[in-house]
Amino acid sequence: AAYYESVTPAKTGAWDGITVSEIVRILRRRLGVVGTTVAVLVVAAILVVVLVRPTYTATSTVLIDPRRPNVVNLDSKNQPSIQSPQTDDAAIESQVLLVQSIAVLRRVVATMKLTEDPEFIPKPGILGIFRGLLPAAERPERDAQEVKTMSAVAMLQNKLKVARQKNTFLVDINVGLHDPLRAAEISNAIANAYFEELIRSKSDAN
């Protein structure tokens, strides 16, 4: 006679998936970690919004005739037309360098009184703080005003970007500051100082 024995299939190691209730249980166990992480991220975002000041960029655009050192301000109503259609890249690039030259920026620092503007006054380092504690008679003999002027010029160079618009006679003078109105004033002042420097160079040549 045949003998039959019922055998229960052995369980395999296959994963049957995770249920919603299991997910809820895991979240409850990690509720403290999740809450702490969210709170830290929210506080960090609030600090960034409060402490980090936005930077605004103001742009003044000038039109350069490479055939001669004449320039016009695009904001002006009376604009002379460009007579030569051929672009002299070397002449335009030289004018771009002149716009951001020390001579031009010194004029801007003097005109706009940037040596008194907190945004253009570098923060003193350890050596500067030590010198500030010394009596006036013991401080190094240097032209303090010249140091302030050159410091403001260096700060202005860091906030300034002068670039030629591709394959055109247009040059953009971009100034990035926390105050948008101040940025616009300084970008216009740089354009005016550039014009004045051209007039001075023509006068010296004559």
PDB file of C-alpha atoms in Angstrom:
ATOM      1  CA  ALA A   1       0.000   0.000   0.000  1.00  0.00           C
ATOM      2  CA  ALA A   2       1.222   3.489  -0.873  1.00  0.00           C
ATOM      3  CA  TYR A   3       1.974   5.883   1.963  1.00  0.00           C
ATOM      4  CA  TYR A   4       1.507   9.641   1.427  1.00  0.00           C
ATOM      5  CA  GLU A   5       2.789  12.332   3.766  1.00  0.00           C
ATOM      6  CA  SER A   6       1.683  15.950   3.498  1.00  0.00           C
ATOM      7  CA  VAL A   7       4.599  18.312   3.559  1.00  0.00           C
ATOM      8  CA  THR A   8       4.160  22.055   4.255  1.00  0.00           C
ATOM      9  CA  PRO A   9       6.206  24.141   1.798  1.00  0.00           C
ATOM     10  CA  ALA A  10       9.168  25.792   3.477  1.00  0.00           C
ATOM     11  CA  LYS A  11       9.172  29.538   3.665  1.00  0.00           C
ATOM     12  CA  THR A  12      11.574  31.229   1.295  1.00  0.00           C
ATOM     13  CA  GLY A  13      13.624  34.318   2.024  1.00  0.00           C
ATOM     14  CA  ALA A  14      11.722  36.370  -0.557  1.00  0.00           C
ATOM     15  CA  TRP A  15      10.614  39.848   0.632  1.00  0.00           C
ATOM     16  CA  ASP A  16       6.861  40.297   0.381  1.00  0.00           C
ATOM     17  CA  GLY A  17       7.085  44.111   0.597  1.00  0.00           C
ATOM     18  CA  ILE A  18       6.284  46.620   3.316  1.00  0.00           C
ATOM     19  CA  THR A  19       2.835  47.643   4.381  1.00  0.00           C
ATOM     20  CA  VAL A  20       1.495  51.112   5.097  1.00  0.00           C
ATOM     21  CA  SER A  21       1.116  50.263   8.757  1.00  0.00           C
ATOM     22  CA  GLU A  22       4.778  49.288   8.903  1.00  0.00           C
ATOM     23  CA  ILE A  23       5.765  52.647   7.357  1.00  0.00           C
ATOM     24  CA  VAL A  24       3.655  54.490   9.935  1.00  0.00           C
ATOM     25  CA  ARG A  25       5.255  52.491  12.734  1.00  0.00           C
ATOM     26  CA  ILE A  26       8.767  53.335  11.496  1.00  0.00           C
ATOM     27  CA  LEU A  27       7.896  57.035  11.210  1.00  0.00           C
ATOM     28  CA  ARG A  28       6.532  57.059  14.744  1.00  0.00           C
ATOM     29  CA  ARG A  29       9.739  55.553  16.026  1.00  0.00           C
ATOM     30  CA  ARG A  30      11.807  58.183  14.141  1.00  0.00           C
ATOM     31  CA  LEU A  31       9.441  61.069  14.842  1.00  0.00           C
ATOM     32  CA  GLY A  32      11.965  62.861  17.057  1.00  0.00           C
ATOM     33  CA  VAL A  33      14.762  62.668  14.474  1.00  0.00           C
ATOM     34  CA  VAL A  34      12.494  63.850  11.651  1.00  0.00           C
ATOM     35  CA  GLY A  35      11.111  66.729  13.716  1.00  0.00           C
ATOM     36  CA  THR A  36      14.575  67.861  14.784  1.00  0.00           C
ATOM     37  CA  THR A  37      15.856  67.781  11.195  1.00  0.00           C
ATOM     38  CA  VAL A  38      12.912  69.832   9.917  1.00  0.00           C
ATOM     39  CA  ALA A  39      13.314  72.373  12.733  1.00  0.00           C
ATOM     40  CA  VAL A  40      17.038  72.784  12.018  1.00  0.00           C
ATOM     41  CA  LEU A  41      16.396  73.324   8.305  1.00  0.00           C
ATOM     42  CA  VAL A  42      13.668  75.904   9.001  1.00  0.00           C
ATOM     43  CA  VAL A  43      15.890  77.825  11.424  1.00  0.00           C
ATOM     44  CA  ALA A  44      18.784  77.763   8.915  1.00  0.00           C
ATOM     45  CA  ALA A  45      16.518  79.089   6.163  1.00  0.00           C
ATOM     46  CA  ILE A  46      15.274  81.906   8.405  1.00  0.00           C
ATOM     47  CA  LEU A  47      18.846  82.877   9.324  1.00  0.00           C
ATOM     48  CA  VAL A  48      19.856  82.974   5.661  1.00  0.00           C
ATOM     49  CA  VAL A  49      16.912  85.234   4.806  1.00  0.00           C
ATOM     50  CA  VAL A  50      17.590  87.568   7.745  1.00  0.00           C
ATOM     51  CA  LEU A  51      21.388  87.721   7.729  1.00  0.00           C
ATOM     52  CA  VAL A  52      22.314  87.415   4.050  1.00  0.00           C
ATOM     53  CA  ARG A  53      21.724  90.741   2.305  1.00  0.00           C
ATOM     54  CA  PRO A  54      20.840  90.618  -1.397  1.00  0.00           C
ATOM     55  CA  THR A  55      23.172  92.207  -3.937  1.00  0.00           C
ATOM     56  CA  TYR A  56      21.734  94.420  -6.681  1.00  0.00           C
ATOM     57  CA  THR A  57      23.582  95.061  -9.938  1.00  0.00           C
ATOM     58  CA  ALA A  58      23.213  98.396 -11.734  1.00  0.00           C
ATOM     59  CA  THR A  59      24.412  98.755 -15.324  1.00  0.00           C
ATOM     60  CA  SER A  60      25.451 101.830 -17.280  1.00  0.00           C
ATOM     61  CA  THR A  61      26.104 101.319 -20.984  1.00  0.00           C
ATOM     62  CA  VAL A  62      28.344 103.443 -23.179  1.00  0.00           C
ATOM     63  CA  LEU A  63      28.780 103.377 -26.926  1.00  0.00           C
ATOM     64  CA  ILE A  64      32.362 103.525 -28.200  1.00  0.00           C
ATOM     65  CA  ASP A  65      33.530 104.496 -31.663  1.00  0.00           C
ATOM     66  CA  PRO A  66      36.736 102.465 -32.163  1.00  0.00           C
ATOM     67  CA  ARG A  67      37.919 104.749 -34.975  1.00  0.00           C
ATOM     68  CA  ARG A  68      38.328 107.647 -32.540  1.00  0.00           C
ATOM     69  CA  PRO A  69      38.121 108.045 -28.753  1.00  0.00           C
ATOM     70  CA  ASN A  70      34.642 109.550 -28.835  1.00  0.00           C
ATOM     71  CA  VAL A  71      31.970 107.990 -26.674  1.00  0.00           C
ATOM     72  CA  VAL A  72      28.328 108.671 -26.071  1.00  0.00           C
ATOM     73  CA  ASN A  73      26.046 107.898 -23.175  1.00  0.00           C
ATOM     74  CA  LEU A  74      23.048 105.805 -24.191  1.00  0.00           C
ATOM     75  CA  ASP A  75      20.885 107.750 -21.760  1.00  0.00           C
ATOM     76  CA  SER A  76      21.515 110.919 -23.737  1.00  0.00           C
ATOM     77  CA  LYS A  77      18.901 111.997 -26.305  1.00  0.00           C
ATOM     78  CA  ASN A  78      21.421 113.420 -28.779  1.00  0.00           C
ATOM     79  CA  GLN A  79      23.569 110.525 -29.969  1.00  0.00           C
ATOM     80  CA  PRO A  80      26.020 110.860 -32.818  1.00  0.00           C
ATOM     81  CA  SER A  81      25.873 107.986 -35.257  1.00  0.00           C
ATOM     82  CA  ILE A  82      28.770 105.589 -35.722  1.00  0.00           C
ATOM     83  CA  GLN A  83      30.450 106.387 -39.015  1.00  0.00           C
ATOM     84  CA  SER A  84      32.621 103.289 -39.410  1.00  0.00           C
ATOM     85  CA  PRO A  85      30.923  99.860 -39.496  1.00  0.00           C
ATOM     86  CA  GLN A  86      34.205  98.017 -38.949  1.00  0.00           C
ATOM     87  CA  THR A  87      34.980  97.013 -35.364  1.00  0.00           C
ATOM     88  CA  ASP A  88      38.459  97.635 -34.027  1.00  0.00           C
ATOM     89  CA  ASP A  89      38.636  95.066 -31.231  1.00  0.00           C
ATOM     90  CA  ALA A  90      41.928  96.345 -29.848  1.00  0.00           C
ATOM     91  CA  ALA A  91      40.596  99.898 -29.522  1.00  0.00           C
ATOM     92  CA  ILE A  92      37.432  98.767 -27.760  1.00  0.00           C
ATOM     93  CA  GLU A  93      39.288  96.470 -25.372  1.00  0.00           C
ATOM     94  CA  SER A  94      41.643  99.331 -24.501  1.00  0.00           C
ATOM     95  CA  GLN A  95      38.643 101.479 -23.618  1.00  0.00           C
ATOM     96  CA  VAL A  96      37.261  98.645 -21.451  1.00  0.00           C
ATOM     97  CA  LEU A  97      40.542  98.638 -19.524  1.00  0.00           C
ATOM     98  CA  LEU A  98      40.458 102.427 -19.234  1.00  0.00           C
ATOM     99  CA  VAL A  99      36.977 102.339 -17.668  1.00  0.00           C
ATOM    100  CA  GLN A 100      38.267 100.191 -14.796  1.00  0.00           C
ATOM    101  CA  SER A 101      41.664 101.874 -14.489  1.00  0.00           C
ATOM    102  CA  ILE A 102      42.960 103.330 -11.224  1.00  0.00           C
ATOM    103  CA  ALA A 103      42.792 106.873 -12.611  1.00  0.00           C
ATOM    104  CA  VAL A 104      39.061 106.558 -13.378  1.00  0.00           C
ATOM    105  CA  LEU A 105      38.178 104.803 -10.133  1.00  0.00           C
ATOM    106  CA  ARG A 106      40.058 107.377  -8.038  1.00  0.00           C
ATOM    107  CA  ARG A 107      37.828 110.053  -9.564  1.00  0.00           C
ATOM    108  CA  VAL A 108      34.766 108.038  -8.566  1.00  0.00           C
ATOM    109  CA  VAL A 109      36.020 107.530  -5.020  1.00  0.00           C
ATOM    110  CA  ALA A 110      36.580 111.268  -4.653  1.00  0.00           C
ATOM    111  CA  THR A 111      33.305 112.302  -6.307  1.00  0.00           C
ATOM    112  CA  MET A 112      31.091 109.816  -4.481  1.00  0.00           C
ATOM    113  CA  LYS A 113      33.031 110.089  -1.183  1.00  0.00           C
ATOM    114  CA  LEU A 114      33.421 106.330  -1.019  1.00  0.00           C
ATOM    115  CA  THR A 115      36.069 106.589   1.698  1.00  0.00           C
ATOM    116  CA  GLU A 116      33.173 107.456   4.032  1.00  0.00           C
ATOM    117  CA  ASP A 117      30.850 104.718   2.746  1.00  0.00           C
ATOM    118  CA  PRO A 118      30.789 101.688   5.112  1.00  0.00           C
ATOM    119  CA  GLU A 119      30.434  99.323   2.149  1.00  0.00           C
ATOM    120  CA  PHE A 120      33.774 100.529   0.775  1.00  0.00           C
ATOM    121  CA  ILE A 121      35.682 100.504   4.044  1.00  0.00           C
ATOM    122  CA  PRO A 122      37.504  97.174   4.535  1.00  0.00           C
ATOM    123  CA  LYS A 123      37.131  95.508   7.887  1.00  0.00           C
ATOM    124  CA  PRO A 124      40.336  95.850   9.920  1.00  0.00           C
ATOM    125  CA  GLY A 125      42.399  92.738  10.501  1.00  0.00           C
ATOM    126  CA  ILE A 126      44.296  91.866  13.637  1.00  0.00           C
ATOM    127  CA  LEU A 127      47.189  94.152  12.670  1.00  0.00           C
ATOM    128  CA  GLY A 128      44.800  97.014  11.933  1.00  0.00           C
ATOM    129  CA  ILE A 129      43.109  96.652  15.307  1.00  0.00           C
ATOM    130  CA  PHE A 130      46.507  96.655  17.041  1.00  0.00           C
ATOM    131  CA  ARG A 131      47.572  99.824  15.219  1.00  0.00           C
ATOM    132  CA  GLY A 132      44.294 101.479  16.157  1.00  0.00           C
ATOM    133  CA  LEU A 133      45.096 100.946  19.826  1.00  0.00           C
ATOM    134  CA  LEU A 134      48.421 102.749  19.543  1.00  0.00           C
ATOM    135  CA  PRO A 135      48.670 106.448  20.431  1.00  0.00           C
ATOM    136  CA  ALA A 136      48.631 108.770  17.443  1.00  0.00           C
ATOM    137  CA  ALA A 137      52.276 109.727  17.970  1.00  0.00           C
ATOM    138  CA  GLU A 138      53.406 106.081  17.810  1.00  0.00           C
ATOM    139  CA  ARG A 139      51.517 105.144  14.661  1.00  0.00           C
ATOM    140  CA  PRO A 140      53.468 104.668  11.422  1.00  0.00           C
ATOM    141  CA  GLU A 141      53.892 107.876   9.444  1.00  0.00           C
ATOM    142  CA  ARG A 142      51.755 107.315   6.363  1.00  0.00           C
ATOM    143  CA  ASP A 143      49.276 109.288   4.380  1.00  0.00           C
ATOM    144  CA  ALA A 144      46.062 108.060   5.980  1.00  0.00           C
ATOM    145  CA  GLN A 145      43.845 109.620   3.323  1.00  0.00           C
ATOM    146  CA  GLU A 146      45.789 107.926   0.522  1.00  0.00           C
ATOM    147  CA  VAL A 147      45.441 104.588   2.278  1.00  0.00           C
ATOM    148  CA  LYS A 148      41.676 105.101   2.581  1.00  0.00           C
ATOM    149  CA  THR A 149      41.428 106.108  -1.073  1.00  0.00           C
ATOM    150  CA  MET A 150      43.316 103.084  -2.366  1.00  0.00           C
ATOM    151  CA  SER A 151      41.344 100.782  -0.063  1.00  0.00           C
ATOM    152  CA  ALA A 152      38.103 102.178  -1.483  1.00  0.00           C
ATOM    153  CA  VAL A 153      39.477 101.758  -5.017  1.00  0.00           C
ATOM    154  CA  ALA A 154      40.289  98.110  -4.296  1.00  0.00           C
ATOM    155  CA  MET A 155      36.811  97.524  -2.865  1.00  0.00           C
ATOM    156  CA  LEU A 156      35.250  99.191  -5.907  1.00  0.00           C
ATOM    157  CA  GLN A 157      37.274  96.971  -8.240  1.00  0.00           C
ATOM    158  CA  ASN A 158      35.859  93.912  -6.487  1.00  0.00           C
ATOM    159  CA  LYS A 159      32.298  95.175  -6.978  1.00  0.00           C
ATOM    160  CA  LEU A 160      32.858  96.291 -10.585  1.00  0.00           C
ATOM    161  CA  LYS A 161      32.581  94.313 -13.793  1.00  0.00           C
ATOM    162  CA  VAL A 162      33.163  95.971 -17.161  1.00  0.00           C
ATOM    163  CA  ALA A 163      32.378  93.894 -20.233  1.00  0.00           C
ATOM    164  CA  ARG A 164      31.860  94.507 -23.900  1.00  0.00           C
ATOM    165  CA  GLN A 165      28.663  93.204 -25.409  1.00  0.00           C
ATOM    166  CA  LYS A 166      29.608  90.551 -27.936  1.00  0.00           C
ATOM    167  CA  ASN A 167      30.554  91.887 -31.401  1.00  0.00           C
ATOM    168  CA  THR A 168      29.168  95.358 -30.649  1.00  0.00           C
ATOM    169  CA  PHE A 169      30.401  98.838 -29.791  1.00  0.00           C
ATOM    170  CA  LEU A 170      28.565  98.686 -26.446  1.00  0.00           C
ATOM    171  CA  VAL A 171      30.368  98.418 -23.116  1.00  0.00           C
ATOM    172  CA  ASP A 172      28.460  97.633 -19.913  1.00  0.00           C
ATOM    173  CA  ILE A 173      29.598  99.037 -16.562  1.00  0.00           C
ATOM    174  CA  ASN A 174      28.141  96.765 -13.868  1.00  0.00           C
ATOM    175  CA  VAL A 175      28.285  97.610 -10.159  1.00  0.00           C
ATOM    176  CA  GLY A 176      26.938  95.213  -7.529  1.00  0.00           C
ATOM    177  CA  LEU A 177      25.953  96.640  -4.132  1.00  0.00           C
ATOM    178  CA  HIS A 178      23.423  95.970  -1.394  1.00  0.00           C
ATOM    179  CA  ASP A 179      21.758  99.336  -2.096  1.00  0.00           C
ATOM    180  CA  PRO A 180      20.282  99.413  -5.644  1.00  0.00           C
ATOM    181  CA  LEU A 181      20.099 103.228  -5.807  1.00  0.00           C
ATOM    182  CA  ARG A 182      23.680 103.571  -4.641  1.00  0.00           C
ATOM    183  CA  ALA A 183      24.765 100.992  -7.227  1.00  0.00           C
ATOM    184  CA  ALA A 184      23.076 103.018  -9.993  1.00  0.00           C
ATOM    185  CA  GLU A 185      24.714 106.253  -8.809  1.00  0.00           C
ATOM    186  CA  ILE A 186      28.171 104.710  -8.767  1.00  0.00           C
ATOM    187  CA  SER A 187      27.812 103.021 -12.163  1.00  0.00           C
ATOM    188  CA  ASN A 188      26.816 106.389 -13.666  1.00  0.00           C
ATOM    189  CA  ALA A 189      29.678 108.068 -11.811  1.00  0.00           C
ATOM    190  CA  ILE A 190      32.140 105.598 -13.356  1.00  0.00           C
ATOM    191  CA  ALA A 191      30.822 106.411 -16.831  1.00  0.00           C
ATOM    192  CA  ASN A 192      31.172 110.148 -16.147  1.00  0.00           C
ATOM    193  CA  ALA A 193      34.680 109.681 -14.736  1.00  0.00           C
ATOM    194  CA  TYR A 194      35.598 107.747 -17.861  1.00  0.00           C
ATOM    195  CA  PHE A 195      34.410 110.650 -20.036  1.00  0.00           C
ATOM    196  CA  GLU A 196      36.399 113.090 -17.909  1.00  0.00           C
ATOM    197  CA  GLU A 197      39.512 110.954 -18.221  1.00  0.00           C
ATOM    198  CA  LEU A 198      39.149 110.964 -22.016  1.00  0.00           C
ATOM    199  CA  ILE A 199      38.819 114.750 -22.025  1.00  0.00           C
ATOM    200  CA  ARG A 200      41.886 115.072 -19.770  1.00  0.00           C
ATOM    201  CA  SER A 201      43.962 112.808 -22.021  1.00  0.00           C
ATOM    202  CA  LYS A 202      42.934 114.813 -25.105  1.00  0.00           C
ATOM    203  CA  SER A 203      43.832 118.048 -23.336  1.00  0.00           C
ATOM    204  CA  ASP A 204      47.238 116.694 -22.335  1.00  0.00           C
ATOM    205  CA  ALA A 205      47.875 115.503 -25.898  1.00  0.00           C
ATOM    206  CA  ASN A 206      46.988 118.920 -27.291  1.00  0.00           C
TER     207      ASN A 206
END
